[in-house]
XYZ file of C-alpha atoms in Angstrom:
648
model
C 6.344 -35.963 -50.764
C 7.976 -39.016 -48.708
C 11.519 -37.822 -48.040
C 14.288 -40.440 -47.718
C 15.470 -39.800 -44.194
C 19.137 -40.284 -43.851
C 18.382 -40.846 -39.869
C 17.741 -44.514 -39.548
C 15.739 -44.179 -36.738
C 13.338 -41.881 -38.810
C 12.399 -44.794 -40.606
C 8.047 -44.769 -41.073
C 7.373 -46.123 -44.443
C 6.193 -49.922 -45.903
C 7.372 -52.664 -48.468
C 6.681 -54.052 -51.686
C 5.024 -57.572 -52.551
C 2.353 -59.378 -52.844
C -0.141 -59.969 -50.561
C -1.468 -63.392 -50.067
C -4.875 -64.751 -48.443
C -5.127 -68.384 -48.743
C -8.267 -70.017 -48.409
C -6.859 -73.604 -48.601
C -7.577 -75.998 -45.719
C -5.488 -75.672 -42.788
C -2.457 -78.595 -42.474
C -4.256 -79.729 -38.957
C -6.610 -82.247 -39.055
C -9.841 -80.804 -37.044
C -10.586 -84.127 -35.531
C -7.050 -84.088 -34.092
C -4.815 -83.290 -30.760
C -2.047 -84.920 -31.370
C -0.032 -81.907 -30.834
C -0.143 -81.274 -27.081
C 0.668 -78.379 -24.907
C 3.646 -79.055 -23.390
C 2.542 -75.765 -20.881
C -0.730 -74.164 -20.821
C -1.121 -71.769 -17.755
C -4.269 -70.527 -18.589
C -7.800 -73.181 -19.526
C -10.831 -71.519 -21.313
C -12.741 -70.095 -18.247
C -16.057 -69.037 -19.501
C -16.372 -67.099 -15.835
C -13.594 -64.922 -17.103
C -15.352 -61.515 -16.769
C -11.930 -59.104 -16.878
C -8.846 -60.342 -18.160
C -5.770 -60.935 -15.963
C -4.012 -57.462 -16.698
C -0.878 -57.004 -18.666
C 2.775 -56.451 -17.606
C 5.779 -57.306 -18.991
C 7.453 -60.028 -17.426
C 11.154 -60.137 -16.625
C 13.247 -62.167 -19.208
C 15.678 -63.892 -18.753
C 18.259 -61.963 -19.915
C 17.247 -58.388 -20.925
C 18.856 -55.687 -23.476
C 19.324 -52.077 -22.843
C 15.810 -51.446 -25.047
C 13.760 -53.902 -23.031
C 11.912 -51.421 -20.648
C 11.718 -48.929 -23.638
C 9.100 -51.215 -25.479
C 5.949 -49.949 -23.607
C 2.540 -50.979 -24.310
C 2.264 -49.503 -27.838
C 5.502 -51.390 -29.568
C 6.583 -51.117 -33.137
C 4.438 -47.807 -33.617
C 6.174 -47.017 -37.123
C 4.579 -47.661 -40.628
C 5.445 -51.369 -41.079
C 5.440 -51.656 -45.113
C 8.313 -48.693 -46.329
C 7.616 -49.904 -50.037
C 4.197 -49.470 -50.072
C 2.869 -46.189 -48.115
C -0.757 -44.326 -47.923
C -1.450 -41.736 -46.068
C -4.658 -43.163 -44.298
C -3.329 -46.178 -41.481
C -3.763 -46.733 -38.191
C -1.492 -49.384 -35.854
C -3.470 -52.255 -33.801
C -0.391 -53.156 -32.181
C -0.929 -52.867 -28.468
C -2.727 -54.886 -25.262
C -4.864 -57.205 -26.751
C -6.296 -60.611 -25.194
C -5.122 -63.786 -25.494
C -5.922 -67.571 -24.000
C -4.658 -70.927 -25.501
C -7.500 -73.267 -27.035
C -7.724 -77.290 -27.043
C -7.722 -78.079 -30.551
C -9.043 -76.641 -33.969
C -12.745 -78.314 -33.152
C -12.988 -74.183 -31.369
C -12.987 -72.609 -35.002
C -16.967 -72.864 -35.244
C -17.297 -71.379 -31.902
C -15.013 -68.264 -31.306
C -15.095 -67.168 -27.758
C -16.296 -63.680 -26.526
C -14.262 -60.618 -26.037
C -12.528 -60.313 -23.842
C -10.352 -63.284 -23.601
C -8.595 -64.688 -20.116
C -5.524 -62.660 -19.964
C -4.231 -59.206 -21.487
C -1.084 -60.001 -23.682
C 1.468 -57.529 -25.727
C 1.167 -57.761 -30.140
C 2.945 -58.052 -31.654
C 5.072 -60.258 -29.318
C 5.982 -64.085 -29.513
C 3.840 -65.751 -26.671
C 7.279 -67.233 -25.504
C 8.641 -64.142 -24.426
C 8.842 -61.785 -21.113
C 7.240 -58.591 -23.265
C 4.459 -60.867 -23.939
C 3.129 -60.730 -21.009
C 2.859 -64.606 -21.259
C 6.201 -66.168 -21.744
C 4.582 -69.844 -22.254
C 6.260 -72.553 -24.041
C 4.571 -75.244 -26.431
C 1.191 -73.985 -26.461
C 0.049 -75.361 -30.048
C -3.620 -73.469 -30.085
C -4.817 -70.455 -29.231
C -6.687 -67.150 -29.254
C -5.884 -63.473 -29.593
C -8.581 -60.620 -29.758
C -9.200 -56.858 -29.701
C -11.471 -54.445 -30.456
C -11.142 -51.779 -32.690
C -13.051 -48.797 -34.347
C -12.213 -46.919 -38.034
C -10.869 -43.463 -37.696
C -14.173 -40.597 -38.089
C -11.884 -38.542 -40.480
C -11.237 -41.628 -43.355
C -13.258 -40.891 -46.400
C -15.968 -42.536 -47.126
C -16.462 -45.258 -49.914
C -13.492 -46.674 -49.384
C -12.139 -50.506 -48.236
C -10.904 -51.385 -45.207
C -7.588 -53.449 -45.551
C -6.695 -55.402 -42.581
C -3.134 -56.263 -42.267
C -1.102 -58.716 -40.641
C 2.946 -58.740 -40.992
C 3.074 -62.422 -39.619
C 1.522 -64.864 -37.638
C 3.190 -68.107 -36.903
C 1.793 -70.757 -38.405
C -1.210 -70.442 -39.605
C -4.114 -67.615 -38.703
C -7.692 -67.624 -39.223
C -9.773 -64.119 -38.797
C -12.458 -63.286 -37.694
C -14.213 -59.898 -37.707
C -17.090 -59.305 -35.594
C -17.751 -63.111 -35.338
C -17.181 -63.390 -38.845
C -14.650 -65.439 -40.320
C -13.011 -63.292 -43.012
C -9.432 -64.872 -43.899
C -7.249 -67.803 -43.579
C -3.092 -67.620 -43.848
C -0.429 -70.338 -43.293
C 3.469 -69.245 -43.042
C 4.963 -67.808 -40.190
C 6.980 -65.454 -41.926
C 5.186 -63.644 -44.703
C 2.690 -60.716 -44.692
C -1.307 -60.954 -45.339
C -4.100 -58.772 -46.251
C -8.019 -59.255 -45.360
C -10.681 -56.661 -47.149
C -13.141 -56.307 -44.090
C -15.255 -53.386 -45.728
C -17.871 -55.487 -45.344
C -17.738 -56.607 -41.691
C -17.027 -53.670 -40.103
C -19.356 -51.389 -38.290
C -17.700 -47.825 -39.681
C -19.200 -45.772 -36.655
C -18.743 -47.858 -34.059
C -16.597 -50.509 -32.021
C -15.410 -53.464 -33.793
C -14.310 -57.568 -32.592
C -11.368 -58.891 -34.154
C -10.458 -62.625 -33.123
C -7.095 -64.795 -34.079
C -7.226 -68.211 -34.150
C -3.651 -69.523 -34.294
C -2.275 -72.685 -34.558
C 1.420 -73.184 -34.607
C 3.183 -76.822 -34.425
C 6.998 -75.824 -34.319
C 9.020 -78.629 -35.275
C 6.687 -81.317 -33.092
C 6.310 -84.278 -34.939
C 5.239 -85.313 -37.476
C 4.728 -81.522 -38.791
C 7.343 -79.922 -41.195
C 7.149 -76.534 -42.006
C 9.142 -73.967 -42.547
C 10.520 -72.839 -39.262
C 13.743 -71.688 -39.304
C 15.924 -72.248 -35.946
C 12.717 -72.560 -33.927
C 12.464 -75.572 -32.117
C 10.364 -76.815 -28.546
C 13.664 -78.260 -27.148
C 16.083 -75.629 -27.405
C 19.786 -77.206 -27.531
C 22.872 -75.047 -28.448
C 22.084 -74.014 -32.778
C 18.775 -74.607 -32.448
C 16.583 -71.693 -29.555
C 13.541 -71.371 -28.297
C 10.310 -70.880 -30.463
C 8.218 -67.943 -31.615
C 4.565 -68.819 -31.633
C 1.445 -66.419 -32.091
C 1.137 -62.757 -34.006
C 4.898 -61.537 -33.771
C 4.944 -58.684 -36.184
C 2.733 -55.453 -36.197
C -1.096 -55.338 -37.174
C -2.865 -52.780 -38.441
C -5.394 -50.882 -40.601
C -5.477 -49.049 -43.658
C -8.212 -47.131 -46.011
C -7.418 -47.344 -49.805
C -9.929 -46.866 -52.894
C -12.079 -49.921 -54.115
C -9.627 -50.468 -56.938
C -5.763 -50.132 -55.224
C -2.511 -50.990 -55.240
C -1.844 -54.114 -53.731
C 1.756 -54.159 -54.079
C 4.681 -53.211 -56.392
C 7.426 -54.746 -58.512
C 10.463 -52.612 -58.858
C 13.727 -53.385 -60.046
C 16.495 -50.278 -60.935
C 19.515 -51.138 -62.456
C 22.669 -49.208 -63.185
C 21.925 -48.263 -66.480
C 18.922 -46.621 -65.504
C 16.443 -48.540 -66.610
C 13.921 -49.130 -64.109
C 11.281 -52.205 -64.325
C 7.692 -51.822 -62.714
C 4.682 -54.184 -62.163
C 1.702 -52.111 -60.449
C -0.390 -54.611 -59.125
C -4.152 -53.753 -58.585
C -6.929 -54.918 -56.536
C -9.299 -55.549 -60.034
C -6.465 -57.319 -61.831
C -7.252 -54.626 -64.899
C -5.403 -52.637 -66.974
C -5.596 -49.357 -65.127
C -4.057 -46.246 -65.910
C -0.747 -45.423 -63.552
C 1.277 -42.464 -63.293
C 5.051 -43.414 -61.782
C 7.300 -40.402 -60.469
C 10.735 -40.878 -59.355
C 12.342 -37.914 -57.149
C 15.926 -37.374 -56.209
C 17.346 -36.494 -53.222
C 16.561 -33.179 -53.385
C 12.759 -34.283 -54.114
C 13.378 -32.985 -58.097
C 11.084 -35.231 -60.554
C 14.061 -36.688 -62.629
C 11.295 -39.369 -64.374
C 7.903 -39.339 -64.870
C 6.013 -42.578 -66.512
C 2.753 -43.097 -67.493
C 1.709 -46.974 -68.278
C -1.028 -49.307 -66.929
C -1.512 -51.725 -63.918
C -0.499 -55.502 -64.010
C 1.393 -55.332 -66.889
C 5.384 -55.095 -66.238
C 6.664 -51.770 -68.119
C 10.031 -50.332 -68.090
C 11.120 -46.271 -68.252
C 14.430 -44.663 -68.072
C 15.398 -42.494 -65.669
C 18.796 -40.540 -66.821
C 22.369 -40.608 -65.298
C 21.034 -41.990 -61.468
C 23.535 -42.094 -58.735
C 23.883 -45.662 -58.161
C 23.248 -47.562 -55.046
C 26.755 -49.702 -53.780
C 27.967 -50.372 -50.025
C 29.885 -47.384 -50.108
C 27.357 -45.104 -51.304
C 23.505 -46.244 -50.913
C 21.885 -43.864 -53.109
C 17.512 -43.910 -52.890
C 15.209 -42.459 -54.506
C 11.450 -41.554 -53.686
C 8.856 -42.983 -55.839
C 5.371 -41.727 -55.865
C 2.806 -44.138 -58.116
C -0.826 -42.621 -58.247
C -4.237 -45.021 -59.882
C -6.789 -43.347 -59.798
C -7.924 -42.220 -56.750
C -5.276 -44.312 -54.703
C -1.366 -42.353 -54.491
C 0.876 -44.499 -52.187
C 4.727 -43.377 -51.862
C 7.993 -45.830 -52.137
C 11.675 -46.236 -53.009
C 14.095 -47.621 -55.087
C 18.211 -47.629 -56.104
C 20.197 -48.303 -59.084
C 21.948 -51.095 -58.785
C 22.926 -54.262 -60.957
C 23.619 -57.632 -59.515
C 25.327 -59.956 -61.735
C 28.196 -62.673 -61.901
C 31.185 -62.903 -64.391
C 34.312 -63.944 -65.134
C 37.265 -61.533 -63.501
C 40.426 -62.540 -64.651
C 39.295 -66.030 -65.345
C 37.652 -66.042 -61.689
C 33.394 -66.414 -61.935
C 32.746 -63.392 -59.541
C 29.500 -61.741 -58.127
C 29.525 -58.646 -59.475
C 27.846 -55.052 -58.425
C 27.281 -52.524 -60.863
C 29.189 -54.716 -63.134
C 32.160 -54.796 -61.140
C 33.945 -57.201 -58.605
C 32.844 -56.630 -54.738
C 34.098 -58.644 -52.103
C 30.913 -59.391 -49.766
C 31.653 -59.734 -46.141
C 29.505 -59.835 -43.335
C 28.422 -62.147 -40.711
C 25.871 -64.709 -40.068
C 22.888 -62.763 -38.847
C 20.203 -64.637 -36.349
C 18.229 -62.266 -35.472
C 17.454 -63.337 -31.732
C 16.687 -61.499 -28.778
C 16.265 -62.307 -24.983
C 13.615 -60.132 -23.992
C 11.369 -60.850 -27.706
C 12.804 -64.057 -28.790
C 12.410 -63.521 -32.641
C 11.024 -60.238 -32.640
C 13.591 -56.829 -31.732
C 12.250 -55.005 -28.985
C 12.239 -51.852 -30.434
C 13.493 -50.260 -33.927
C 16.502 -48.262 -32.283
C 17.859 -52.388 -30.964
C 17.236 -53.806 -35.055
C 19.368 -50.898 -35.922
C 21.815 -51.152 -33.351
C 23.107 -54.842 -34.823
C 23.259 -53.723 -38.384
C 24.883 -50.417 -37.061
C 27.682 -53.035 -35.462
C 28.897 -54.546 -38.602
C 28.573 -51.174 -40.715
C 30.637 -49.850 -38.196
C 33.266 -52.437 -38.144
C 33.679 -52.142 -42.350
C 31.554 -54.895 -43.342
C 28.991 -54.970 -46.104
C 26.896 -57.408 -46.016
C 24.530 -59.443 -43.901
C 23.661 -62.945 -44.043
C 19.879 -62.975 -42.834
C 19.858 -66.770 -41.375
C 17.162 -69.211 -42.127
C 14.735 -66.100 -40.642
C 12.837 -63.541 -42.408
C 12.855 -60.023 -39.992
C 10.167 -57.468 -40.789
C 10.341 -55.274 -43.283
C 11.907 -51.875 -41.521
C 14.469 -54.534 -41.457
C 15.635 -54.433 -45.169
C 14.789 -50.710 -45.224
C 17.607 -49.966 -42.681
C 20.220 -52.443 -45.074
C 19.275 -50.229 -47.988
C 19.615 -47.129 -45.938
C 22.396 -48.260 -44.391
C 24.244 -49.917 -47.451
C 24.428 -53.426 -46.335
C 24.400 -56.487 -48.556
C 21.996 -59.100 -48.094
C 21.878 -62.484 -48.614
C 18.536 -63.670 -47.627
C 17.815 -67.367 -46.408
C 14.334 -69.223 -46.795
C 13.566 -70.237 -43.591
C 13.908 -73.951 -43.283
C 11.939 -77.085 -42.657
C 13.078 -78.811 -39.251
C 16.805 -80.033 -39.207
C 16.289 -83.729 -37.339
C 17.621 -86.813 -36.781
C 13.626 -87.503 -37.778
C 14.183 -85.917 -40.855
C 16.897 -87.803 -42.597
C 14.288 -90.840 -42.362
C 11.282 -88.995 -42.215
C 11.913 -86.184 -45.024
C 8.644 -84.052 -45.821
C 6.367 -85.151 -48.216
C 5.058 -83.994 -51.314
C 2.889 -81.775 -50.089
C 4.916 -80.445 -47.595
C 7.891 -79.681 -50.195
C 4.980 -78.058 -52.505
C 4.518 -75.667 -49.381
C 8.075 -75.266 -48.973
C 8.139 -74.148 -52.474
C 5.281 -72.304 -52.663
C 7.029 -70.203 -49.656
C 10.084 -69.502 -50.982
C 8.063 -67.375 -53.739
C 6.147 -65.509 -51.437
C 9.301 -64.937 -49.809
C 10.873 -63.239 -52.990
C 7.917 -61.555 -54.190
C 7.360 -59.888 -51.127
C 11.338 -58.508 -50.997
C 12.570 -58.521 -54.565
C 12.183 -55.097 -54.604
C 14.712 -54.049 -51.508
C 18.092 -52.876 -53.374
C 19.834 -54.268 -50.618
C 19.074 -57.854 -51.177
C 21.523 -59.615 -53.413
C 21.275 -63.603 -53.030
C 17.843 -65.850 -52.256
C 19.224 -68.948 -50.488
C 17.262 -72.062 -50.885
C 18.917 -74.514 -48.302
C 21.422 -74.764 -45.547
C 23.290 -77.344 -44.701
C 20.805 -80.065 -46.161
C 18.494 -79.189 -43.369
C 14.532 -79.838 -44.981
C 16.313 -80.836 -48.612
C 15.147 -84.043 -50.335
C 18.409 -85.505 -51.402
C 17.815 -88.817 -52.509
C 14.331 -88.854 -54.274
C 15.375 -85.707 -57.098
C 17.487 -82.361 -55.897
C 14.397 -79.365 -55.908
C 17.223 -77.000 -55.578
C 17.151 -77.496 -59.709
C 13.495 -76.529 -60.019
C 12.959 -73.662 -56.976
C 15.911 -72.057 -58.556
C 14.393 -72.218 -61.896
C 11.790 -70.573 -60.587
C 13.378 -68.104 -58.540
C 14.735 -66.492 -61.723
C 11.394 -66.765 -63.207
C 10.468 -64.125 -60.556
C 13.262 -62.385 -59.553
C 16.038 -62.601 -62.632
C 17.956 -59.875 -61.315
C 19.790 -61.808 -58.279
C 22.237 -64.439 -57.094
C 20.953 -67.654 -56.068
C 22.739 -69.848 -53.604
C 21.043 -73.146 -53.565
C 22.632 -75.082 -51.363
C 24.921 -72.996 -48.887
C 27.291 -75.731 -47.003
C 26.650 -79.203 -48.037
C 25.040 -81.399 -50.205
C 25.729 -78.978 -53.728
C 24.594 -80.896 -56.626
C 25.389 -77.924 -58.879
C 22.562 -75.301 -59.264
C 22.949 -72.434 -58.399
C 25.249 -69.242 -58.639
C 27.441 -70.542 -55.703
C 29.964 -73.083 -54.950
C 29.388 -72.635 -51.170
C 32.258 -73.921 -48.018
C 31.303 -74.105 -44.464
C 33.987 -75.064 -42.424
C 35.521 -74.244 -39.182
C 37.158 -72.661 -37.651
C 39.370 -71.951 -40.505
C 37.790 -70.443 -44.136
C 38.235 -73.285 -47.398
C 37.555 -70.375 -49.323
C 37.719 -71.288 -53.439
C 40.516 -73.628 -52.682
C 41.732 -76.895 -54.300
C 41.211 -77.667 -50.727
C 38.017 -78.905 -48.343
C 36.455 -81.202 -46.027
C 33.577 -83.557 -45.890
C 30.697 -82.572 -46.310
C 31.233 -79.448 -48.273
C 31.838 -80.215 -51.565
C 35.042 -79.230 -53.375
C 35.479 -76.417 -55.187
C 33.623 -75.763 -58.735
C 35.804 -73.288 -60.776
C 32.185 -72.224 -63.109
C 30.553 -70.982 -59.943
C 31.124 -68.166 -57.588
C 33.554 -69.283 -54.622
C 31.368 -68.493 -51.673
C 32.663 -68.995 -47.554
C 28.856 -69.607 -46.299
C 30.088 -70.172 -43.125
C 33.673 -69.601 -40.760
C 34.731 -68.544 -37.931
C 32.131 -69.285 -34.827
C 35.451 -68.757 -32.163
C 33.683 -68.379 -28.711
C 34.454 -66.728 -25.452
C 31.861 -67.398 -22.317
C 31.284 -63.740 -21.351
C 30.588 -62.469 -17.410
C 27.327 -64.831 -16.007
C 25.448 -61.614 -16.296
C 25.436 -61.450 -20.257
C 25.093 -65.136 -20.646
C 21.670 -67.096 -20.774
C 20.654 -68.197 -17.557
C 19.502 -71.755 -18.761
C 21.610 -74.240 -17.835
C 20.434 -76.634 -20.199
C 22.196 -73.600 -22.839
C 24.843 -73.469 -20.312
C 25.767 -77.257 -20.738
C 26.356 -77.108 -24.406
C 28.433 -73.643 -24.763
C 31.131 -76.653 -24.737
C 29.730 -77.831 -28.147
C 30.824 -73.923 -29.927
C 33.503 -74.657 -32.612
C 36.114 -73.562 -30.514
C 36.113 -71.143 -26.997
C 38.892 -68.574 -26.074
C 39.690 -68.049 -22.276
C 39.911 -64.314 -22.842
C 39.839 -61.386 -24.853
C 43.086 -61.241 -26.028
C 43.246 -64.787 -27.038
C 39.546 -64.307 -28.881
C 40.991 -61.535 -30.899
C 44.497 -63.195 -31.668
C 42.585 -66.294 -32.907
C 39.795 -63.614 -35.084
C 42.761 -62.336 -36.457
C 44.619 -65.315 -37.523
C 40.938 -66.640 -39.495
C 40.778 -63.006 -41.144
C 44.389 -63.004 -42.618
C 43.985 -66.820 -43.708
C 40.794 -65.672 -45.365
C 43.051 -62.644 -46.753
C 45.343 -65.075 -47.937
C 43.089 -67.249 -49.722
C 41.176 -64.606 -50.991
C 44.981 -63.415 -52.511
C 45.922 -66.682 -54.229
C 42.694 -69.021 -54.687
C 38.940 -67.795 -55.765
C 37.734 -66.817 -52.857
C 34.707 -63.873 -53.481
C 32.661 -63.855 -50.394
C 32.972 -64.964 -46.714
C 30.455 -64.940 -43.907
C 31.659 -64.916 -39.920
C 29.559 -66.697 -37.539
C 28.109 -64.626 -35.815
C 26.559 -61.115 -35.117
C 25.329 -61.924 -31.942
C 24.999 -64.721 -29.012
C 22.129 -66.455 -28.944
C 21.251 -68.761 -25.645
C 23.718 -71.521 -25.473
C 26.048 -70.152 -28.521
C 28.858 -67.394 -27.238
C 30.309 -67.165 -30.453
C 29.175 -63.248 -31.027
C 30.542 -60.550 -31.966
C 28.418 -58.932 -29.024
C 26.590 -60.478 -26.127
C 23.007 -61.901 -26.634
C 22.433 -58.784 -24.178
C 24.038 -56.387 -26.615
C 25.853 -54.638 -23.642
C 29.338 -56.399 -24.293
C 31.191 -56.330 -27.302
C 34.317 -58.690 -27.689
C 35.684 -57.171 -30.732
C 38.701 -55.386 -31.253
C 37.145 -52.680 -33.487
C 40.462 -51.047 -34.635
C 42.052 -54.822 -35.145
C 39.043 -56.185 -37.202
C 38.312 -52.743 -38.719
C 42.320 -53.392 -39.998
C 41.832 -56.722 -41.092
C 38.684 -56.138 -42.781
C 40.094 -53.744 -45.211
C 43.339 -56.038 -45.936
C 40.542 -58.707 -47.331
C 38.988 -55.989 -49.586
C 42.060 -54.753 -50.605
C 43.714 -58.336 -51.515
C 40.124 -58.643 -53.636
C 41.048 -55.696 -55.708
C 44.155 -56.261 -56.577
C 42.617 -59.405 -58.219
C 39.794 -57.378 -59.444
């Protein structure tokens, strides 16, 4: 039985969704290399007999978890929804050199490649090993053998958390899968290209445009010329890969959805795509069976489970699921919880466990020196969600990034609303002439689905957000907000969804979403251009506020000075301490205010963290200095709740 630790850092189980192999043609043109390198320090050498050896390099800024990473990062399970017994990590010192162009697919390159580099790991950064910029193509490898006590007649899964942008696989020289998205999870079958008894070749190919023109993709914040909102990139394998041995028919991934009444909905996808016979058992917190469900696979079924403790901020209740088909038994979890939105006194209101909760939180990046978009260890994720738990806030804003999954795990653990972002296509000047094209929105789209199929099944998530700020949205053709949304409920009808957080609201959507700053336009009669005013039938949301800056000691600020020259371009900077917290104050008690007398239901404060030329944290892009005030903004976080409930 799979206990649900209450120690965060004991976290070592995986997550629910579906796992996707595409076999669609890549988006580069094989003929073409018309993305160049900006830097490539290393040239295929076929002379290369050992690899240069690995060490990390020294970042630019480091974090107090930066020499703890090691050479075997990330060792926990990396999929807490969807556990077997039988795994084995492949995250360590692999090999890595950049290519010329995709016309190297027919011809993968021996083992071992020029240079020993850190996975997972964003080739940008100092763990790396590598820490090159603008390297569009390239190749990882490893070796690798199956474990001599796995039973036998069973398939070898191959998973990958994410690559960024698109990965084709090869095992022992054969190519076995193809994926595009830099964000979502994928799963090769390689049962039949492995050697079982003895070594094994796995090769990467990776090719990964950023925002370089005329590519848009999905990217999030990324960009190859980093200026102030927008930070250096993450290119190559930068979450965990590893193995697993499962049955010929499995579980592929799992649907599950809890609600307050008790009434818990389940799909139990399969490998065959049959109608299988499944066995679902749901255990307390004491590990006591309080449901037991029989039903079959890939066909949605709903049990009760009787009087469950419910899952809230203030009390984040899980239970252990164990699902067995036939010879597979993976374990899981799940909470009680029901996300809705009403009318509270004649104020439309998000509403948990069908009452009135005030969501507040702050605008989470998820950046780090020494990894760039990947935490160096587990203990460091924690550590930022740990910071706004601790301060009284409930709820996260994951920004235009998806993290890995241990990620969400901690927010249910935890009890930390999230509103989740899709990651979005590049926000550029190019853009408002050059939007993408059809087939580029069709991949946006076709995204944003993995993206909630994958993590509809985290309690913790509340809200899918479909743009920000405009940034990737067709505006003048048709509004796809309308449609995605449509669709988003299709999938997932038991959340929020904020189509358009900031500007550019045509009306879909759960949200009537402000960004403004400094100061919150929170549900007022009130705004400015180019959030749009107020609309009374949707939830009054403040996406955005806040962003006061302070330029911390040179040694916890980001020694570019192309960063450094546009710290002058945060919202608004403090001279010191005292002054930062005055001003945070004043913003929380006008937010109190209007949460008091307008229709104000949500706000999110920019931002968790630094991050390179922004100093607008609420701790350093080190982590080693917090600005806050805890007791002041501990204070004035409760006055907000409490001016919510007395309108509740």
């Amino acid at each position: 039985m799979l206990a649900v630790l209450p120690a965060l850092i004991a976290i070592s189980v995986f997550s629910v969704g579906s796992w996707t192999v595409s076999g669609s043609q890549s988006i580069l043109d094989p003929a073409t290399t018309s993305v160049p390198h900006l830097q490539q320090d290393d040239a295929h050498d076929t002379s290369v007999i050992s690899p240069v050896p690995y060490r990390a390099l020294t970042p630019l800024l480091d974090t107090p978890w930066t020499a703890k990473v090691g050479t075997l990062p990330w060792p926990q399970h990396p999929r807490p929804l969807l556990y077997r017994e039988n795994w084995q990590t492949l995250n360590g010192i692999w090999t890595y050199q950049p290519a010329f162009s995709s016309t190297e697919l027919p011809n993968p390159p021996a083992l071992p490649l020029a240079r020993e580099v850190l996975i997972p790991s964003c080739i940008e950064s100092a763990l790396s090993g590598i820490m090159a910029n603008g390297v569009t193509y390239m190749w990882f490898g490893t070796t690798f053998t199956i474990p001599s006590d796995w039973p036998t007649g069973q398939r070898i899964l191959l998973n990958f958390e994410a690559v960024d942008y698109e990965a084709t696989v090869f095992v022992n020289g054969a190519q076995v899968g193809f994926n595009r998205g830099g964000y979502f999870r994928f799963t090769v079958d390689v049962t039949d290209n492995v050697n079982p008894n003895g070594e094994n070749s796995l090769l990467v190919f990776v090719f990964d445009p950023t925002d370089s023109s005329p590519y848009h993709i999905p990217n999030g914040k990324q960009t190859r010329s980093p200026s102030h909102i927008f930070y250096t990139p993450c290119t190559g394998i930068w979450q965990p890969v590893w193995l697993e041995s499962a049955p010929p028919n499995h579980i592929t991934s799992m649907d599950f959805s809890a609600d307050m009444e008790g009434t818990v909905t389940t799909t139990i996808h399969s490998s065959a795509g049959g109608s299988d016979p499944v066995e679902v058992t749901v255990l307390d917190q004491d590990g006591s069976v309080v449901s037991t469900q029989d039903a079959v696979s890939d066909e949605s079924f709903t049990f009760a489970v009787p009087s469950p403790k419910l899952w809230s901020p203030d009390s984040p209740t899980l239970y252990n699921v164990t699902v067995k088909m036939g010879a597979d038994a993976v374990s899981s979890y799940t909470g009680f919880r029901t996300i809705s939105s009403g009318k509270v006194n004649g104020v439309q209101r998000p509403l948990l466990n069908g009452k009135f909760v005030f969501q507040f939180g702050t605008l989470d990046q998820g950046y780090w020196p020494d990894g760039i978009y990947l935490p160096p260890t587990l203990e460091a994720m924690v550590y930022d969600l740990g910071l706004l738990k601790g301060l009284g806030m409930n709820m996260v804003r994951k920004h235009i990034k998806v993290e890995p999954d241990l990620f969400y795990q901690a927010c249910d653990r935890l009890g930390l609303l999230v509103i989740q972002d899709m990651p979005c296509m590049p926000a550029t000047v190019s853009m408002e002439t050059s939007p993408p094209d059809a087939s580029e929105q069709a991949e946006f789209q076709r995204q944003i689905e993995i993206l909630v199929n994958e993590h509809k099944s985290y309690p913790s998530i509340v809200t899918w957000v479909i743009y920000n700020e405009g940034w990737g949205q067709l505006k003048e053709t048709y509004y796809p907000e309308f449609p995605i949304a449509t669709r988003i409920r299709e999938l997932d009808p038991t959340r929020l969804i904020d189509a358009t957080t900031g500007w550019f609201d045509h009306g879909a959507g759960d949200f009537s979403d402000n960004h403004h700053y400094a100061e919150p336009q929170c549900g007022t009669p009130f705004n400015s251009l180019p959030s749009s005013p107020y609309d009374p039938s949707r939830i009054g949301l403040q996406g955005e506020f806040g962003g006061i800056g302070h330029i911390p000691e040179a040694k916890n600020l980001w020694p570019v000075q192309a960063a450094i020259d546009t710290i002058n371009q945060t919202y608004e900077i403090n001279s010191d301490l005292d002054s930062y917290n005055y001003r945070a104050h004043v913003l929380l008690d006008l937010l109190r205010e209007q949460v008091a007398r307008f229709a104000c239901s949500g706000a999110v404060w920019t931002q968790t963290t630094d991050v390179e030329g922004e100093v607008n944290g609420l701790v350093t892009y080190d982590r080693r200095f917090v600005r806050v005030d805890a007791t002041q903004w501990k204070a004035d976080i409760q006055a907000i709740y409490a001016a919510a409930n007395a309108r509740a």
